[in-house]
Amino acid sequence: MPEGQVVQKTETLATVESLQADFKALGIKEGMILLVHSSLSAMGWVCGGAVAVIIALQEVLGETGTLVMPTHSTDLSDPSQWKNPPVPETWWQTIRDTMPAYDPDITPTRSMGKIAETYRKQNGVLRSAHPQSSFCARGPQASSIVNNHALAYGFGEHSPLAKIYDLHGSVLLLGVGHSSNTSIHLAEYRADFPTKRVVREGAPISQAGSRIWTTFEDIDVDDSDFDRLGEDFLRSEAGKMVQYGKVGIANCQLMPQRTIVDFAVNWFEKNRV
């Protein structure tokens, strides 16, 4: 959204101090492990932009808290699968042969928003090694969350999502809906439903100091029904665990990650046929 439109829809600008108060009112506490999905423009005009949001989150979480964000780079993938936009088939092999390898320091995020893209560059933030489905984190649990991110089945049992689940982390949807809730992908891996299928993915990586194109197995993930799942979740008994509030002018949801993942496993098994 253009900045002028953001200014027009904002009655009171947000600051680091006001954001801290909003995060605390929402239920974020010191020491939490917090996975954040965000839209900066949804918050209205923020003095300091993405930097102010990150500072406020880190201040509320404190030194004992761990802040996690998705830093996916889905453009590092096989061009035969590209749809937004597609490229000519005559380009495919050249792309596979020449696309620079994933580098956690310089590979930018794709469609993750300004907050995540800014956060991944902060000193002390660690980023996982997956060329498409990486996450970044800073705090006492950062290394245990991002290390050893398996190449195959990147949202599965050897992913940061599964580690956040094991550590009883929480999810903050900051101005976004459940279509952006990547933890639901972990439920796709765990659920048993008839349309579930394994696909072959490809990406450029560094191996033994050289760039190579590698292929690996993954689940054909699909977020097209995540909003419907989210609506059912919020109406359910499990949905009572969700805490609602405003950060700036953004509608937000805070929830235990286990609660949404466990609900989603059952939902997929009942609704994906």
PDB file of C-alpha atoms in Angstrom, residues 27-176:
ATOM      1  CA  GLY A  27      -0.561 -10.847  25.827  1.00  0.00           C
ATOM      2  CA  ILE A  28       3.054 -10.974  24.676  1.00  0.00           C
ATOM      3  CA  LYS A  29       5.305 -11.570  27.649  1.00  0.00           C
ATOM      4  CA  GLU A  30       8.975 -11.625  28.498  1.00  0.00           C
ATOM      5  CA  GLY A  31      10.632 -14.945  27.736  1.00  0.00           C
ATOM      6  CA  MET A  32       8.208 -16.147  25.062  1.00  0.00           C
ATOM      7  CA  ILE A  33       9.254 -17.929  21.881  1.00  0.00           C
ATOM      8  CA  LEU A  34       7.293 -15.937  19.317  1.00  0.00           C
ATOM      9  CA  LEU A  35       6.856 -16.627  15.596  1.00  0.00           C
ATOM     10  CA  VAL A  36       5.633 -13.426  13.918  1.00  0.00           C
ATOM     11  CA  HIS A  37       3.833 -13.040  10.589  1.00  0.00           C
ATOM     12  CA  SER A  38       3.274  -9.396   9.784  1.00  0.00           C
ATOM     13  CA  SER A  39       2.071  -6.598   7.546  1.00  0.00           C
ATOM     14  CA  LEU A  40       3.633  -3.227   8.276  1.00  0.00           C
ATOM     15  CA  SER A  41       1.065  -1.255   6.262  1.00  0.00           C
ATOM     16  CA  ALA A  42      -1.807  -2.872   8.190  1.00  0.00           C
ATOM     17  CA  MET A  43      -0.525  -1.200  11.357  1.00  0.00           C
ATOM     18  CA  GLY A  44      -1.000   2.316  10.044  1.00  0.00           C
ATOM     19  CA  TRP A  45       1.828   4.834   9.961  1.00  0.00           C
ATOM     20  CA  VAL A  46       4.619   3.755  12.297  1.00  0.00           C
ATOM     21  CA  CYS A  47       7.305   6.208  13.343  1.00  0.00           C
ATOM     22  CA  GLY A  48      10.459   4.298  12.486  1.00  0.00           C
ATOM     23  CA  GLY A  49       8.684   1.721  10.339  1.00  0.00           C
ATOM     24  CA  ALA A  50       9.849  -1.886  10.511  1.00  0.00           C
ATOM     25  CA  VAL A  51      12.758  -1.012  12.785  1.00  0.00           C
ATOM     26  CA  ALA A  52      10.394   0.390  15.415  1.00  0.00           C
ATOM     27  CA  VAL A  53       8.255  -2.758  15.319  1.00  0.00           C
ATOM     28  CA  ILE A  54      11.305  -5.005  15.789  1.00  0.00           C
ATOM     29  CA  ILE A  55      12.649  -2.891  18.661  1.00  0.00           C
ATOM     30  CA  ALA A  56       9.267  -2.932  20.390  1.00  0.00           C
ATOM     31  CA  LEU A  57       8.906  -6.717  20.032  1.00  0.00           C
ATOM     32  CA  GLN A  58      12.402  -7.344  21.350  1.00  0.00           C
ATOM     33  CA  GLU A  59      11.896  -4.997  24.292  1.00  0.00           C
ATOM     34  CA  VAL A  60       8.723  -6.808  25.336  1.00  0.00           C
ATOM     35  CA  LEU A  61      10.229 -10.287  24.881  1.00  0.00           C
ATOM     36  CA  GLY A  62      13.346  -9.279  26.795  1.00  0.00           C
ATOM     37  CA  GLU A  63      16.710 -11.027  26.871  1.00  0.00           C
ATOM     38  CA  THR A  64      15.082 -14.378  27.692  1.00  0.00           C
ATOM     39  CA  GLY A  65      12.654 -14.254  24.751  1.00  0.00           C
ATOM     40  CA  THR A  66      13.255 -15.535  21.225  1.00  0.00           C
ATOM     41  CA  LEU A  67      11.827 -13.729  18.212  1.00  0.00           C
ATOM     42  CA  VAL A  68      11.320 -15.824  15.045  1.00  0.00           C
ATOM     43  CA  MET A  69      10.193 -14.726  11.576  1.00  0.00           C
ATOM     44  CA  PRO A  70       9.745 -16.489   8.224  1.00  0.00           C
ATOM     45  CA  THR A  71      12.373 -15.543   5.634  1.00  0.00           C
ATOM     46  CA  HIS A  72      11.239 -17.649   2.690  1.00  0.00           C
ATOM     47  CA  SER A  73      12.862 -17.219  -0.717  1.00  0.00           C
ATOM     48  CA  THR A  74      10.516 -19.167  -2.953  1.00  0.00           C
ATOM     49  CA  ASP A  75      12.038 -17.710  -6.114  1.00  0.00           C
ATOM     50  CA  LEU A  76      14.980 -20.072  -5.550  1.00  0.00           C
ATOM     51  CA  SER A  77      12.994 -22.918  -7.045  1.00  0.00           C
ATOM     52  CA  ASP A  78      12.537 -24.856 -10.246  1.00  0.00           C
ATOM     53  CA  PRO A  79      11.363 -22.452 -12.984  1.00  0.00           C
ATOM     54  CA  SER A  80       9.078 -25.121 -14.435  1.00  0.00           C
ATOM     55  CA  GLN A  81       6.826 -24.507 -11.403  1.00  0.00           C
ATOM     56  CA  TRP A  82       6.711 -20.700 -11.651  1.00  0.00           C
ATOM     57  CA  LYS A  83       3.303 -19.096 -12.156  1.00  0.00           C
ATOM     58  CA  ASN A  84       3.670 -15.515 -10.829  1.00  0.00           C
ATOM     59  CA  PRO A  85       5.079 -14.865 -13.357  1.00  0.00           C
ATOM     60  CA  PRO A  86       5.820 -17.889 -15.561  1.00  0.00           C
ATOM     61  CA  VAL A  87       8.922 -17.765 -17.733  1.00  0.00           C
ATOM     62  CA  PRO A  88       9.536 -19.308 -21.183  1.00  0.00           C
ATOM     63  CA  GLU A  89      10.490 -22.974 -21.157  1.00  0.00           C
ATOM     64  CA  THR A  90      13.595 -22.099 -23.163  1.00  0.00           C
ATOM     65  CA  TRP A  91      14.887 -20.256 -20.063  1.00  0.00           C
ATOM     66  CA  TRP A  92      14.460 -23.116 -17.604  1.00  0.00           C
ATOM     67  CA  GLN A  93      17.799 -24.861 -17.967  1.00  0.00           C
ATOM     68  CA  THR A  94      19.736 -21.601 -17.999  1.00  0.00           C
ATOM     69  CA  ILE A  95      18.076 -20.632 -14.720  1.00  0.00           C
ATOM     70  CA  ARG A  96      18.926 -24.009 -13.180  1.00  0.00           C
ATOM     71  CA  ASP A  97      22.533 -23.667 -14.372  1.00  0.00           C
ATOM     72  CA  THR A  98      23.195 -20.070 -13.343  1.00  0.00           C
ATOM     73  CA  MET A  99      20.905 -18.907 -10.513  1.00  0.00           C
ATOM     74  CA  PRO A 100      23.137 -17.882  -7.556  1.00  0.00           C
ATOM     75  CA  ALA A 101      23.141 -20.297  -4.634  1.00  0.00           C
ATOM     76  CA  TYR A 102      21.160 -19.592  -1.497  1.00  0.00           C
ATOM     77  CA  ASP A 103      23.191 -17.510   0.945  1.00  0.00           C
ATOM     78  CA  PRO A 104      21.556 -16.795   4.331  1.00  0.00           C
ATOM     79  CA  ASP A 105      23.381 -13.467   4.541  1.00  0.00           C
ATOM     80  CA  ILE A 106      22.390 -11.921   1.201  1.00  0.00           C
ATOM     81  CA  THR A 107      19.481 -13.890  -0.273  1.00  0.00           C
ATOM     82  CA  PRO A 108      16.435 -11.621   0.137  1.00  0.00           C
ATOM     83  CA  THR A 109      13.028 -12.770   1.267  1.00  0.00           C
ATOM     84  CA  ARG A 110      10.140 -12.979  -1.181  1.00  0.00           C
ATOM     85  CA  SER A 111       6.651 -11.766  -0.194  1.00  0.00           C
ATOM     86  CA  MET A 112       7.478 -11.842   3.532  1.00  0.00           C
ATOM     87  CA  GLY A 113       7.004  -8.114   4.123  1.00  0.00           C
ATOM     88  CA  LYS A 114       9.272  -5.296   5.283  1.00  0.00           C
ATOM     89  CA  ILE A 115       9.437  -6.360   8.921  1.00  0.00           C
ATOM     90  CA  ALA A 116      10.825  -9.839   8.228  1.00  0.00           C
ATOM     91  CA  GLU A 117      13.168  -8.553   5.515  1.00  0.00           C
ATOM     92  CA  THR A 118      14.532  -5.929   7.919  1.00  0.00           C
ATOM     93  CA  TYR A 119      14.797  -8.327  10.849  1.00  0.00           C
ATOM     94  CA  ARG A 120      16.848 -10.938   8.987  1.00  0.00           C
ATOM     95  CA  LYS A 121      19.644  -8.349   8.524  1.00  0.00           C
ATOM     96  CA  GLN A 122      19.933  -7.450  12.199  1.00  0.00           C
ATOM     97  CA  ASN A 123      23.193  -8.285  13.942  1.00  0.00           C
ATOM     98  CA  GLY A 124      22.835 -11.500  15.943  1.00  0.00           C
ATOM     99  CA  VAL A 125      19.912 -12.866  13.946  1.00  0.00           C
ATOM    100  CA  LEU A 126      20.455 -16.448  12.752  1.00  0.00           C
ATOM    101  CA  ARG A 127      18.866 -17.789   9.575  1.00  0.00           C
ATOM    102  CA  SER A 128      18.256 -21.423   8.699  1.00  0.00           C
ATOM    103  CA  ALA A 129      19.918 -23.072   5.718  1.00  0.00           C
ATOM    104  CA  HIS A 130      16.869 -23.995   3.649  1.00  0.00           C
ATOM    105  CA  PRO A 131      17.019 -22.302   0.212  1.00  0.00           C
ATOM    106  CA  GLN A 132      13.233 -21.833  -0.014  1.00  0.00           C
ATOM    107  CA  SER A 133      11.653 -22.170   3.445  1.00  0.00           C
ATOM    108  CA  SER A 134      14.111 -20.530   5.845  1.00  0.00           C
ATOM    109  CA  PHE A 135      13.279 -18.916   9.172  1.00  0.00           C
ATOM    110  CA  CYS A 136      15.370 -16.477  11.187  1.00  0.00           C
ATOM    111  CA  ALA A 137      15.594 -16.027  14.937  1.00  0.00           C
ATOM    112  CA  ARG A 138      17.362 -14.112  17.683  1.00  0.00           C
ATOM    113  CA  GLY A 139      17.388 -15.012  21.362  1.00  0.00           C
ATOM    114  CA  PRO A 140      18.378 -17.899  23.660  1.00  0.00           C
ATOM    115  CA  GLN A 141      16.557 -20.534  21.574  1.00  0.00           C
ATOM    116  CA  ALA A 142      17.559 -19.165  18.170  1.00  0.00           C
ATOM    117  CA  SER A 143      20.232 -21.704  17.294  1.00  0.00           C
ATOM    118  CA  SER A 144      18.151 -24.680  18.401  1.00  0.00           C
ATOM    119  CA  ILE A 145      15.278 -23.447  16.237  1.00  0.00           C
ATOM    120  CA  VAL A 146      17.144 -22.641  13.015  1.00  0.00           C
ATOM    121  CA  ASN A 147      19.980 -25.202  13.038  1.00  0.00           C
ATOM    122  CA  ASN A 148      19.745 -28.470  11.103  1.00  0.00           C
ATOM    123  CA  HIS A 149      16.827 -27.374   8.925  1.00  0.00           C
ATOM    124  CA  ALA A 150      16.392 -30.372   6.618  1.00  0.00           C
ATOM    125  CA  LEU A 151      16.361 -29.799   2.858  1.00  0.00           C
ATOM    126  CA  ALA A 152      13.635 -32.366   2.203  1.00  0.00           C
ATOM    127  CA  TYR A 153      10.164 -31.700   3.634  1.00  0.00           C
ATOM    128  CA  GLY A 154      11.087 -28.148   4.619  1.00  0.00           C
ATOM    129  CA  PHE A 155       8.031 -27.450   6.800  1.00  0.00           C
ATOM    130  CA  GLY A 156       8.057 -30.917   8.378  1.00  0.00           C
ATOM    131  CA  GLU A 157       9.501 -32.664  11.392  1.00  0.00           C
ATOM    132  CA  HIS A 158      13.052 -31.376  10.900  1.00  0.00           C
ATOM    133  CA  SER A 159      12.059 -27.741  10.410  1.00  0.00           C
ATOM    134  CA  PRO A 160      12.001 -24.671  12.656  1.00  0.00           C
ATOM    135  CA  LEU A 161       8.210 -25.046  12.817  1.00  0.00           C
ATOM    136  CA  ALA A 162       8.494 -28.443  14.491  1.00  0.00           C
ATOM    137  CA  LYS A 163      11.096 -27.100  16.916  1.00  0.00           C
ATOM    138  CA  ILE A 164       8.848 -24.193  17.887  1.00  0.00           C
ATOM    139  CA  TYR A 165       6.083 -26.767  18.480  1.00  0.00           C
ATOM    140  CA  ASP A 166       8.385 -28.799  20.755  1.00  0.00           C
ATOM    141  CA  LEU A 167       9.380 -25.643  22.653  1.00  0.00           C
ATOM    142  CA  HIS A 168       5.738 -24.592  23.202  1.00  0.00           C
ATOM    143  CA  GLY A 169       6.144 -21.388  21.212  1.00  0.00           C
ATOM    144  CA  SER A 170       3.447 -18.933  20.182  1.00  0.00           C
ATOM    145  CA  VAL A 171       2.294 -17.413  16.896  1.00  0.00           C
ATOM    146  CA  LEU A 172       1.486 -13.737  16.364  1.00  0.00           C
ATOM    147  CA  LEU A 173      -0.554 -12.776  13.316  1.00  0.00           C
ATOM    148  CA  LEU A 174       0.216  -9.048  13.118  1.00  0.00           C
ATOM    149  CA  GLY A 175      -2.230  -7.521  10.670  1.00  0.00           C
ATOM    150  CA  VAL A 176      -2.477 -10.732   8.625  1.00  0.00           C
TER     151      VAL A 176
END
